[in-house]
Amino acid sequence: MDILSIGGLILGFGSLLTAFIIEKGNPAKLLQISAAMIVFGGTIAAVLVSFPMSQIKTAVKHFKMVFMDKKIDFVSVVEQLVQLSDRARKEGLLALEQEIPNIQNPLLKKGLGLVVDGIEGEVIRDILDREVYLAEDELKEAAEVFEAAGGYSPTMGIIGTVMGLISVLSNLTNPDELGPAIAVAFVATLYGVSSANLIWLNFGKKIKTKAKQERMLNEIIVEGLLSIQAGENPRILREKIGGMLKETGQKQSQAQEPAGATVGG
């Protein structure tokens, strides 16, 4: 579970509710079914109108990314690439065919198969770059849906407030009830603004952030595979990928170089 996402939501809504209580507000007044219907129902409706069904399904599919923390171990992937490179230099590229069934990462598995099949480096890059682009683009499409919801939600809150005020102002026979009725009308605005800034926009941002991390991992895999295909020294491979690894904020493993790996050859 992504503790930051869950903890952030609890802290955000908890802070709002606690502050409201401190100001002597009645929490029960915040529970307005009609306001929730206008804001959340209207937001979802606007999203459904804005995007094709395929993109909506993509957003639903990747929604779990917000709350599931998929560990991306950059260092382990680098070490795996170095080991594959070392074996390829010792036993030849065909020896790597035995490693394919044991590989879990789908991009690495597919790319290694292309390397073993003797495909040209430029062709391998084109194929894998396309895979990387499609994977990232799918996540960006999912993020766009939640970001759009974050844009519609405050507007729906204002609509709900206006509708509430219309109802209040159309019946001014009892001035004593005017204040509480207006307060209730503004609950819709609270729903709209808070849900946009604590839910929808943050969901989109979280998915985009994780998409960026996965893209970096995939780029490391592509460069590593091309290095293996070109027969480069494992130590050179490690140094080449090291610069990319620094961009992720990760530290390279201090493990020793594979036996037999030399700079010259």
CSV table of C-alpha atoms in Angstrom, one decimal:
chain,number,residue,atom,x,y,z
A,1,MET,CA,0.0,0.0,0.0
A,2,ASP,CA,1.1,3.6,-0.7
A,3,ILE,CA,1.2,4.9,2.8
A,4,LEU,CA,1.8,8.5,1.6
A,5,SER,CA,-1.4,8.6,-0.5
A,6,ILE,CA,-3.5,7.1,2.3
A,7,GLY,CA,-1.9,9.2,5.0
A,8,GLY,CA,-2.2,12.3,2.9
A,9,LEU,CA,-5.9,11.9,2.4
A,10,ILE,CA,-6.5,11.2,6.1
A,11,LEU,CA,-4.4,14.2,7.2
A,12,GLY,CA,-6.0,16.5,4.6
A,13,PHE,CA,-9.6,15.8,5.4
A,14,GLY,CA,-8.9,15.3,9.1
A,15,SER,CA,-7.3,18.7,9.3
A,16,LEU,CA,-10.3,20.4,7.6
A,17,LEU,CA,-12.7,18.6,9.9
A,18,THR,CA,-10.7,19.3,13.0
A,19,ALA,CA,-10.3,23.0,12.1
A,20,PHE,CA,-14.1,23.2,11.5
A,21,ILE,CA,-14.8,21.7,15.0
A,22,ILE,CA,-12.3,24.1,16.6
A,23,GLU,CA,-14.3,27.0,15.1
A,24,LYS,CA,-17.3,25.6,16.9
A,25,GLY,CA,-18.8,24.2,13.7
A,26,ASN,CA,-21.2,21.3,13.7
A,27,PRO,CA,-19.8,18.4,11.6
A,28,ALA,CA,-23.3,17.1,10.9
A,29,LYS,CA,-23.9,20.3,8.9
A,30,LEU,CA,-21.2,19.2,6.4
A,31,LEU,CA,-23.2,16.1,5.5
A,32,GLN,CA,-25.4,17.3,2.6
A,33,ILE,CA,-26.6,14.6,0.3
A,34,SER,CA,-27.9,17.1,-2.3
A,35,ALA,CA,-24.6,18.9,-2.4
A,36,ALA,CA,-22.7,15.6,-2.8
A,37,MET,CA,-24.9,14.6,-5.7
A,38,ILE,CA,-24.4,17.8,-7.5
A,39,VAL,CA,-20.6,18.0,-7.0
A,40,PHE,CA,-19.6,14.3,-7.4
A,41,GLY,CA,-22.4,13.3,-9.8
A,42,GLY,CA,-21.8,16.4,-11.9
A,43,THR,CA,-18.1,15.9,-12.0
A,44,ILE,CA,-18.3,12.3,-13.0
A,45,ALA,CA,-20.9,13.2,-15.7
A,46,ALA,CA,-18.6,15.9,-17.1
A,47,VAL,CA,-15.7,13.5,-17.2
A,48,LEU,CA,-17.8,10.9,-19.0
A,49,VAL,CA,-18.8,13.5,-21.6
A,50,SER,CA,-15.2,14.7,-22.1
A,51,PHE,CA,-13.4,11.4,-22.7
A,52,PRO,CA,-13.9,8.3,-24.9
A,53,MET,CA,-14.8,5.1,-23.1
A,54,SER,CA,-11.4,3.6,-23.8
A,55,GLN,CA,-9.7,6.4,-21.9
A,56,ILE,CA,-12.2,6.1,-19.0
A,57,LYS,CA,-11.4,2.4,-18.8
A,58,THR,CA,-7.7,3.2,-18.8
A,59,ALA,CA,-8.2,5.6,-15.8
A,60,VAL,CA,-10.1,2.9,-13.9
A,61,LYS,CA,-7.5,0.3,-14.7
A,62,HIS,CA,-4.6,2.4,-13.3
A,63,PHE,CA,-6.5,3.9,-10.4
A,64,LYS,CA,-4.9,1.4,-8.1
A,65,MET,CA,-1.5,3.0,-8.7
A,66,VAL,CA,-2.5,5.8,-6.4
A,67,PHE,CA,-2.8,3.5,-3.4
A,68,MET,CA,-0.5,0.7,-4.4
A,69,ASP,CA,3.2,1.3,-4.0
A,70,LYS,CA,5.0,-0.6,-6.7
A,71,LYS,CA,8.6,-0.8,-5.7
A,72,ILE,CA,11.0,0.0,-8.6
A,73,ASP,CA,14.4,-1.4,-7.8
A,74,PHE,CA,16.7,0.4,-10.2
A,75,VAL,CA,19.9,-1.1,-8.6
A,76,SER,CA,18.7,-4.7,-9.0
A,77,VAL,CA,17.9,-4.1,-12.6
A,78,VAL,CA,21.3,-2.6,-13.2
A,79,GLU,CA,23.0,-5.6,-11.5
A,80,GLN,CA,20.9,-7.9,-13.6
A,81,LEU,CA,22.0,-6.2,-16.8
A,82,VAL,CA,25.6,-6.3,-15.8
A,83,GLN,CA,25.4,-10.0,-15.1
A,84,LEU,CA,23.8,-10.6,-18.5
A,85,SER,CA,26.5,-8.5,-20.2
A,86,ASP,CA,29.2,-10.5,-18.4
A,87,ARG,CA,27.7,-13.9,-19.5
A,88,ALA,CA,27.3,-12.7,-23.0
A,89,ARG,CA,30.9,-11.7,-23.3
A,90,LYS,CA,32.0,-15.0,-21.9
A,91,GLU,CA,29.6,-17.4,-23.6
A,92,GLY,CA,28.1,-15.4,-26.4
A,93,LEU,CA,24.7,-13.9,-26.9
A,94,LEU,CA,23.0,-17.2,-27.6
A,95,ALA,CA,23.8,-18.3,-24.0
A,96,LEU,CA,21.4,-15.6,-22.8
A,97,GLU,CA,18.5,-17.5,-24.2
A,98,GLN,CA,18.6,-19.6,-21.0
A,99,GLU,CA,18.1,-16.5,-18.9
A,100,ILE,CA,14.9,-15.4,-20.6
A,101,PRO,CA,12.4,-17.7,-18.7
A,102,ASN,CA,13.7,-16.4,-15.4
A,103,ILE,CA,13.2,-12.6,-16.2
A,104,GLN,CA,10.2,-11.0,-14.6
A,105,ASN,CA,10.3,-7.5,-16.2
A,106,PRO,CA,8.3,-7.7,-19.5
A,107,LEU,CA,10.4,-5.1,-21.4
A,108,LEU,CA,13.7,-6.7,-20.4
A,109,LYS,CA,12.3,-10.1,-21.3
A,110,LYS,CA,11.1,-9.0,-24.8
A,111,GLY,CA,14.3,-7.0,-25.4
A,112,LEU,CA,16.6,-9.8,-24.5
A,113,GLY,CA,14.7,-12.1,-26.8
A,114,LEU,CA,15.4,-9.6,-29.6
A,115,VAL,CA,19.1,-9.5,-28.7
A,116,VAL,CA,19.3,-13.3,-28.7
A,117,ASP,CA,17.6,-13.4,-32.1
A,118,GLY,CA,20.4,-11.3,-33.6
A,119,ILE,CA,18.2,-8.3,-34.4
A,120,GLU,CA,20.1,-5.1,-35.3
A,121,GLY,CA,20.7,-2.6,-32.6
A,122,GLU,CA,18.7,0.2,-34.3
A,123,VAL,CA,15.8,-2.1,-34.9
A,124,ILE,CA,15.8,-3.1,-31.2
A,125,ARG,CA,15.9,0.5,-30.1
A,126,ASP,CA,13.0,1.4,-32.3
A,127,ILE,CA,10.9,-1.5,-31.1
A,128,LEU,CA,11.6,-1.0,-27.4
A,129,ASP,CA,11.3,2.8,-27.6
A,130,ARG,CA,7.9,2.3,-29.0
A,131,GLU,CA,7.0,0.0,-26.1
A,132,VAL,CA,8.3,2.6,-23.6
A,133,TYR,CA,6.3,5.4,-25.3
A,134,LEU,CA,3.1,3.4,-25.3
A,135,ALA,CA,3.4,2.4,-21.7
A,136,GLU,CA,4.0,6.0,-20.6
A,137,ASP,CA,1.3,7.4,-22.8
A,138,GLU,CA,-1.3,5.0,-21.3
A,139,LEU,CA,-0.5,6.3,-17.8
A,140,LYS,CA,-0.6,9.9,-19.0
A,141,GLU,CA,-4.1,9.3,-20.4
A,142,ALA,CA,-5.2,7.9,-17.1
A,143,ALA,CA,-3.8,11.0,-15.3
A,144,GLU,CA,-5.6,13.3,-17.7
A,145,VAL,CA,-9.0,11.9,-16.6
A,146,PHE,CA,-8.4,12.7,-12.9
A,147,GLU,CA,-6.9,16.1,-13.7
A,148,ALA,CA,-10.0,16.9,-15.7
A,149,ALA,CA,-12.2,15.9,-12.7
A,150,GLY,CA,-10.1,18.3,-10.6
A,151,GLY,CA,-11.0,21.1,-13.0
A,152,TYR,CA,-14.7,20.3,-13.1
A,153,SER,CA,-15.2,19.7,-9.4
A,154,PRO,CA,-14.9,23.4,-8.1
A,155,THR,CA,-17.2,24.5,-10.9
A,156,MET,CA,-19.8,22.0,-9.9
A,157,GLY,CA,-19.4,23.2,-6.3
A,158,ILE,CA,-20.2,26.7,-7.4
A,159,ILE,CA,-23.2,25.5,-9.3
A,160,GLY,CA,-24.4,23.6,-6.2
A,161,THR,CA,-24.0,26.8,-4.1
A,162,VAL,CA,-25.9,28.9,-6.7
A,163,MET,CA,-28.8,26.4,-6.8
A,164,GLY,CA,-28.9,26.4,-3.0
A,165,LEU,CA,-29.0,30.2,-2.9
A,166,ILE,CA,-31.8,30.3,-5.4
A,167,SER,CA,-33.8,28.0,-3.2
A,168,VAL,CA,-33.0,30.1,-0.1
A,169,LEU,CA,-33.8,33.5,-1.7
A,170,SER,CA,-37.0,32.3,-3.2
A,171,ASN,CA,-38.4,31.8,0.3
A,172,LEU,CA,-37.6,34.7,2.6
A,173,THR,CA,-40.7,34.4,4.8
A,174,ASN,CA,-38.7,33.2,7.8
A,175,PRO,CA,-35.6,35.4,8.3
A,176,ASP,CA,-34.4,33.3,11.3
A,177,GLU,CA,-33.7,30.4,9.0
A,178,LEU,CA,-31.9,32.4,6.3
A,179,GLY,CA,-28.4,32.3,7.8
A,180,PRO,CA,-28.3,28.5,8.3
A,181,ALA,CA,-29.8,27.9,4.9
A,182,ILE,CA,-27.1,30.0,3.2
A,183,ALA,CA,-24.5,28.1,5.2
A,184,VAL,CA,-25.8,24.8,3.9
A,185,ALA,CA,-25.7,26.1,0.4
A,186,PHE,CA,-22.0,26.8,0.6
A,187,VAL,CA,-21.3,23.2,1.5
A,188,ALA,CA,-21.4,22.4,-2.2
A,189,THR,CA,-18.5,24.8,-2.8
A,190,LEU,CA,-16.6,23.2,0.0
A,191,TYR,CA,-17.1,19.8,-1.5
A,192,GLY,CA,-16.0,21.0,-4.9
A,193,VAL,CA,-12.8,22.8,-3.9
A,194,SER,CA,-11.7,20.2,-1.3
A,195,SER,CA,-12.3,17.2,-3.6
A,196,ALA,CA,-10.4,18.9,-6.4
A,197,ASN,CA,-7.3,19.7,-4.3
A,198,LEU,CA,-7.2,16.7,-2.1
A,199,ILE,CA,-8.5,14.0,-4.4
A,200,TRP,CA,-8.7,14.4,-8.2
A,201,LEU,CA,-5.7,16.6,-9.0
A,202,ASN,CA,-3.5,14.6,-6.6
A,203,PHE,CA,-4.5,11.3,-8.1
A,204,GLY,CA,-3.5,12.6,-11.5
A,205,LYS,CA,-0.2,13.9,-10.2
A,206,LYS,CA,0.6,10.6,-8.4
A,207,ILE,CA,0.0,8.6,-11.6
A,208,LYS,CA,2.2,10.9,-13.6
A,209,THR,CA,5.0,10.7,-11.0
A,210,LYS,CA,5.0,6.9,-11.1
A,211,ALA,CA,4.8,7.0,-14.9
A,212,LYS,CA,8.0,9.0,-14.9
A,213,GLN,CA,9.8,6.5,-12.6
A,214,GLU,CA,8.7,3.6,-14.8
A,215,ARG,CA,9.9,5.4,-17.9
A,216,MET,CA,13.3,6.0,-16.4
A,217,LEU,CA,13.6,2.3,-15.5
A,218,ASN,CA,12.6,1.3,-19.1
A,219,GLU,CA,15.2,3.7,-20.5
A,220,ILE,CA,17.8,2.1,-18.4
A,221,ILE,CA,16.8,-1.4,-19.6
A,222,VAL,CA,16.9,-0.2,-23.3
A,223,GLU,CA,20.4,1.2,-22.9
A,224,GLY,CA,21.6,-1.9,-21.1
A,225,LEU,CA,20.3,-4.2,-23.7
A,226,LEU,CA,21.8,-2.2,-26.5
A,227,SER,CA,25.1,-2.3,-24.7
A,228,ILE,CA,24.9,-6.0,-24.3
A,229,GLN,CA,24.0,-6.4,-28.0
A,230,ALA,CA,27.1,-4.3,-28.9
A,231,GLY,CA,29.3,-6.5,-26.8
A,232,GLU,CA,30.5,-3.7,-24.5
A,233,ASN,CA,32.4,-4.4,-21.3
A,234,PRO,CA,30.1,-4.9,-18.2
A,235,ARG,CA,32.0,-2.1,-16.4
A,236,ILE,CA,31.4,0.3,-19.2
A,237,LEU,CA,27.7,-0.7,-19.1
A,238,ARG,CA,27.6,0.1,-15.4
A,239,GLU,CA,29.2,3.5,-15.9
A,240,LYS,CA,27.0,4.4,-18.8
A,241,ILE,CA,23.8,3.6,-16.8
A,242,GLY,CA,25.2,5.1,-13.7
A,243,GLY,CA,24.6,8.6,-15.0
A,244,MET,CA,21.0,7.7,-15.7
A,245,LEU,CA,20.6,6.1,-12.3
A,246,LYS,CA,21.7,9.4,-10.6
A,247,GLU,CA,18.7,11.2,-12.2
A,248,THR,CA,16.4,8.9,-10.2
A,249,GLY,CA,18.0,9.8,-6.9
A,250,GLN,CA,19.1,6.1,-6.4
A,251,LYS,CA,22.5,5.0,-5.4
A,252,GLN,CA,24.4,2.5,-7.4
A,253,SER,CA,25.2,-0.9,-5.8
A,254,GLN,CA,28.6,-1.3,-4.3
A,255,ALA,CA,28.8,-4.9,-5.4
A,256,GLN,CA,32.0,-6.0,-7.0
A,257,GLU,CA,32.3,-6.2,-10.8
A,258,PRO,CA,31.6,-9.7,-12.3
A,259,ALA,CA,34.6,-11.8,-12.5
A,260,GLY,CA,36.5,-11.4,-15.7
A,261,ALA,CA,35.2,-7.9,-16.4
A,262,THR,CA,38.1,-5.7,-17.5
A,263,VAL,CA,38.2,-2.2,-18.8
A,264,GLY,CA,39.9,-3.1,-22.0
A,265,GLY,CA,38.1,-6.0,-22.9
